[in-house]
């Protein structure tokens, strides 16, 4: 009984004598950028007893280690080589935050920050999620009588939500086509709107909620809906050309014969 009480008392004491603090909500890592994994602990003076280890929770792979007052990267997983950084000036203040450069989809997941010093040992799990900002959408307009197709192409992750709206703000869902393919790290997305109207005034909206990005582009074009009427013009000019040539040839033949 006394033993149990003692154990409970020790656990209780140790629970508040040393703790590691990490964010409870997921942290965002952006494709190609440097991701920051926050982790704080209660410092003691001197680094001699301090051990900081960052590991993947899924497979316990070592991401970064620090002890004897310096980085210890002998057991670091190769995927993280030359990409991780602990800020040594911040460590004595109880900051064990890790940076991971050139963040990619493979880096998304759970990371455990384990810290021990003379006060005790504790761990915290940081959940890192992956996203990619969309690239500037490329616009193309294809005229294929009697259709006009307006298309935007872009990259983003996760798959963004796209919307086409008419001049009155109404949803243009009927003639909208969205295709996308993913290479794992990014979606290549094409979204097009097809119409036969000679006046085109539409708004394209793309939203990537993961990175709080919203983009809007207006396309406002009007064209001569009868551009196909140019075809007879072409036919006529070709006919004229042939006529001229024939006349020339006949004239030449006539002159040639007369000369003989
Ligand atoms: C890390 O950098 C060292 C020295 O610059 C280099 O030899 C090694 O190949 C690099 N490793 C990776 C995975 O890029
Ligand atoms: C911990 O250090 C990182 C840089 O290494 C910094 O961005 C972050 O603000 C620091 N956190 C605190 C709580 O001081
Ligand atoms: C085009 O649409 C915008 C709103 O999307 C509207 O303000 C504008 O008046 C429209 N223009 C024409 C010519 O319809
Ligand atoms: C258009 O559709 C989107 C979802 O596809 C919806 O959020 C929005 O409210 C709709 N807008 C109108 C004007 O119907
Ligand atoms: C669209 O173009 C028409 C004429 O081409 C113009 O009157 C109108 O203001 C434009 N609307 C927008 C939203 O730019």
XYZ file of C-alpha atoms and ligand atoms in Angstrom:
330
model
C 0.000 0.000 0.000
C 2.724 2.381 1.059
C 4.778 1.244 -1.909
C 1.945 2.033 -4.299
C 1.444 5.397 -2.693
C 5.174 6.144 -3.024
C 5.201 5.112 -6.675
C 2.164 7.289 -7.353
C 3.807 10.170 -5.532
C 7.045 9.761 -7.530
C 5.125 9.584 -10.812
C 3.150 12.659 -9.871
C 6.301 14.527 -8.915
C 8.115 13.456 -12.062
C 5.175 14.362 -14.242
C 5.650 17.989 -13.363
C 9.383 18.016 -12.843
C 10.177 17.640 -16.534
C 8.072 17.964 -19.641
C 8.374 18.429 -23.376
C 5.881 20.684 -25.159
C 4.868 20.293 -28.788
C 1.955 21.772 -30.768
C -1.245 19.758 -30.391
C -2.514 20.647 -33.882
C -0.813 19.498 -37.093
C 2.067 21.543 -38.460
C 2.184 22.375 -42.159
C 5.151 21.538 -44.366
C 5.201 23.046 -47.839
C 6.732 21.271 -50.825
C 10.295 22.434 -51.466
C 10.383 24.760 -48.441
C 11.907 24.312 -44.981
C 9.549 22.771 -42.430
C 9.787 23.700 -38.738
C 8.933 21.180 -36.034
C 8.513 22.963 -32.708
C 9.563 21.258 -29.482
C 10.271 22.943 -26.134
C 11.517 21.595 -22.797
C 12.511 22.944 -19.397
C 16.214 23.670 -19.520
C 18.866 23.184 -16.850
C 22.224 24.913 -16.932
C 24.870 22.990 -18.848
C 24.368 20.730 -21.846
C 26.429 17.769 -20.638
C 23.391 15.659 -19.618
C 21.185 16.796 -22.443
C 20.043 14.302 -25.100
C 17.705 15.385 -27.880
C 16.442 12.799 -30.362
C 14.022 13.326 -33.202
C 12.531 10.132 -34.648
C 9.784 9.115 -37.026
C 6.962 7.659 -34.954
C 5.979 5.141 -37.639
C 9.299 3.266 -37.807
C 11.559 4.836 -35.129
C 14.027 5.975 -37.803
C 16.464 8.553 -36.476
C 15.934 11.977 -37.998
C 18.381 13.932 -35.834
C 20.272 13.424 -32.542
C 22.137 15.742 -30.232
C 24.209 14.748 -27.173
C 27.598 15.503 -25.559
C 26.881 19.076 -26.623
C 26.837 18.457 -30.368
C 24.967 16.895 -33.297
C 25.353 13.120 -33.526
C 24.389 12.032 -36.992
C 25.968 8.590 -37.220
C 22.601 6.835 -37.016
C 20.663 9.403 -38.979
C 18.428 7.966 -41.694
C 19.870 8.694 -45.149
C 16.635 10.369 -46.274
C 17.371 13.193 -43.854
C 21.074 13.593 -44.540
C 22.117 17.261 -45.001
C 18.529 18.409 -44.534
C 17.993 18.685 -40.769
C 19.081 21.440 -38.418
C 18.839 22.104 -34.681
C 19.595 25.683 -33.768
C 22.426 25.351 -31.271
C 22.006 28.871 -29.852
C 18.374 28.076 -28.953
C 19.043 24.728 -27.263
C 20.228 26.140 -23.877
C 16.927 28.082 -23.654
C 14.930 24.856 -23.909
C 14.215 25.009 -27.617
C 14.719 21.690 -29.411
C 12.887 22.731 -32.604
C 14.041 20.966 -35.743
C 14.102 22.265 -39.320
C 13.833 19.977 -42.325
C 14.894 21.535 -45.614
C 13.477 20.699 -49.076
C 10.304 19.281 -47.631
C 8.570 16.564 -49.652
C 5.560 14.271 -49.511
C 7.693 11.455 -48.027
C 8.461 13.671 -45.032
C 4.820 13.977 -44.006
C 3.925 12.037 -40.864
C 4.555 11.943 -37.138
C 7.810 12.940 -35.498
C 8.730 12.220 -31.893
C 10.820 14.730 -29.986
C 12.522 12.971 -27.056
C 14.464 15.064 -24.575
C 16.297 14.010 -21.432
C 18.433 15.933 -19.013
C 19.213 15.696 -15.305
C 15.575 16.579 -14.527
C 14.094 13.652 -16.420
C 12.903 12.409 -19.807
C 9.806 13.244 -21.821
C 8.551 13.015 -25.372
C 6.096 14.791 -27.626
C 4.688 13.932 -31.039
C 4.523 16.521 -33.825
C 2.174 15.779 -36.715
C 3.542 17.210 -39.937
C 1.216 17.491 -42.933
C 2.191 18.135 -46.520
C 0.845 20.661 -49.002
C 2.008 22.450 -52.125
C 1.108 25.982 -53.128
C -0.493 26.154 -56.543
C 1.598 27.415 -59.396
C 0.398 30.392 -61.421
C -2.352 28.982 -63.679
C -1.541 29.013 -67.380
C -4.359 30.209 -69.566
C -5.079 28.941 -73.047
C -7.970 29.746 -75.327
C -8.849 27.416 -78.174
C -11.195 28.482 -80.982
C -12.612 25.510 -82.784
C -15.704 26.649 -84.627
C -18.303 26.862 -83.210
C -16.740 26.180 -79.794
C -14.560 28.337 -77.603
C -12.652 26.558 -74.871
C -10.940 28.404 -72.050
C -8.504 26.297 -70.086
C -6.336 26.797 -67.016
C -3.441 24.495 -66.138
C -1.731 24.459 -62.760
C -0.084 22.399 -60.045
C -1.134 22.048 -56.423
C -1.445 19.617 -53.511
C -3.831 18.419 -52.215
C -6.173 18.486 -55.214
C -7.636 21.994 -55.134
C -11.269 22.903 -55.550
C -12.009 24.743 -58.769
C -15.065 26.657 -59.867
C -16.157 28.551 -62.985
C -18.721 31.290 -62.673
C -20.576 33.400 -65.189
C -20.866 37.161 -65.132
C -23.820 36.973 -62.748
C -21.926 34.710 -60.341
C -23.853 31.594 -61.424
C -22.059 28.262 -61.346
C -21.059 26.981 -64.777
C -20.899 23.314 -63.972
C -22.364 21.840 -67.141
C -19.550 22.568 -69.567
C -16.677 22.382 -67.121
C -14.146 19.606 -67.338
C -11.499 18.941 -64.724
C -8.741 16.400 -65.192
C -5.887 15.768 -62.842
C -2.985 13.426 -62.409
C -0.596 13.097 -59.515
C 3.076 12.190 -59.342
C 2.691 11.735 -55.588
C 3.951 15.144 -54.609
C 1.755 17.347 -56.736
C -1.401 17.291 -58.829
C -1.287 18.532 -62.405
C -4.695 19.947 -62.954
C -6.469 21.099 -66.093
C -9.802 22.770 -65.923
C -11.658 23.988 -68.941
C -14.899 25.707 -69.808
C -16.465 25.296 -73.230
C -19.062 27.560 -74.780
C -20.488 28.651 -78.108
C -21.384 32.137 -76.970
C -19.537 34.930 -78.801
C -19.199 36.891 -75.552
C -17.280 35.199 -72.815
C -17.115 36.694 -69.351
C -16.241 34.043 -66.797
C -14.421 33.857 -63.479
C -12.180 30.972 -62.575
C -11.659 30.295 -58.868
C -9.192 27.882 -57.340
C -9.000 27.112 -53.645
C -6.345 25.180 -51.777
C -7.709 25.190 -48.212
C -4.675 23.344 -46.767
C -2.450 26.352 -47.411
C -5.253 28.961 -47.239
C -4.790 29.958 -50.846
C -7.536 31.284 -53.010
C -7.058 32.601 -56.491
C -9.426 34.241 -58.928
C -8.924 34.984 -62.599
C -11.364 36.753 -64.925
C -11.554 35.920 -68.578
C -13.404 38.507 -70.594
C -13.326 38.116 -74.357
C -15.673 38.848 -77.189
C -15.062 37.768 -80.744
C -16.676 37.715 -84.119
C -18.734 34.582 -83.741
C -18.767 34.173 -87.544
C -15.059 33.694 -87.972
C -15.960 30.668 -90.089
C -17.159 33.250 -92.728
C -13.499 33.782 -93.467
C -13.509 30.415 -95.227
C -15.380 31.735 -98.334
C -12.924 34.649 -98.419
C -10.053 32.207 -98.581
C -11.838 30.190 -101.278
C -12.526 33.360 -103.263
C -8.943 34.569 -103.105
C -7.686 31.150 -104.142
C -10.107 31.224 -107.072
C -8.873 34.703 -108.065
C -5.280 33.534 -107.902
C -5.997 30.502 -110.102
C -7.919 32.706 -112.571
C -5.042 35.199 -112.766
C -2.528 32.428 -113.347
C -4.656 30.833 -116.040
C -5.147 34.173 -117.771
C -1.392 34.796 -117.619
C -0.621 31.406 -119.010
C -3.141 31.807 -121.819
C -1.725 35.253 -122.641
C 1.777 33.873 -122.688
C 0.755 30.965 -124.918
C -1.069 33.391 -127.205
C 1.975 35.710 -127.456
C 4.323 32.765 -127.901
C 2.305 31.346 -130.767
C 1.927 34.789 -132.403
C 5.723 35.308 -132.240
C 6.296 32.003 -134.022
C 25.612 15.317 -47.760
O 26.744 16.182 -47.881
C 27.987 15.485 -47.992
C 29.098 16.514 -47.988
O 28.743 17.687 -48.663
C 27.972 14.648 -49.269
O 29.163 13.927 -49.380
C 26.791 13.672 -49.219
O 26.710 12.960 -50.436
C 25.506 14.422 -48.987
N 24.441 13.455 -48.827
C 23.270 13.546 -49.465
C 22.283 12.460 -49.222
O 23.005 14.478 -50.225
C 12.840 27.887 -31.340
O 13.827 28.058 -32.344
C 13.322 28.222 -33.658
C 14.520 28.323 -34.584
O 15.407 27.342 -34.339
C 12.477 29.464 -33.710
O 11.932 29.587 -35.001
C 11.358 29.348 -32.688
O 10.617 30.566 -32.663
C 11.924 29.094 -31.302
N 10.809 28.851 -30.382
C 10.695 29.497 -29.225
C 9.520 29.133 -28.389
O 11.504 30.333 -28.863
C -18.363 40.542 -66.570
O -18.525 39.955 -65.282
C -18.311 40.838 -64.214
C -18.483 40.066 -62.942
O -17.896 38.798 -63.054
C -19.299 41.998 -64.305
O -19.001 42.930 -63.295
C -19.213 42.663 -65.662
O -20.198 43.660 -65.786
C -19.366 41.658 -66.768
N -19.185 42.307 -68.075
C -19.989 42.093 -69.118
C -19.648 42.811 -70.383
O -20.931 41.353 -69.038
C -21.302 27.155 -56.745
O -20.863 25.883 -56.371
C -20.042 25.871 -55.233
C -19.604 24.457 -54.981
O -19.362 23.791 -56.154
C -20.783 26.424 -54.044
O -19.920 26.467 -52.925
C -21.292 27.812 -54.363
O -22.068 28.291 -53.297
C -22.107 27.797 -55.634
N -22.454 29.169 -55.988
C -23.622 29.504 -56.494
C -23.816 30.955 -56.801
O -24.474 28.677 -56.717
C -15.541 42.951 -70.411
O -15.353 43.510 -71.706
C -16.363 44.456 -72.102
C -16.092 44.911 -73.494
O -15.198 44.096 -74.156
C -16.330 45.626 -71.113
O -17.377 46.527 -71.428
C -16.520 45.117 -69.686
O -16.381 46.178 -68.775
C -15.503 44.060 -69.363
N -15.781 43.526 -68.032
C -14.818 43.289 -67.135
C -15.273 42.701 -65.857
O -13.660 43.559 -67.349
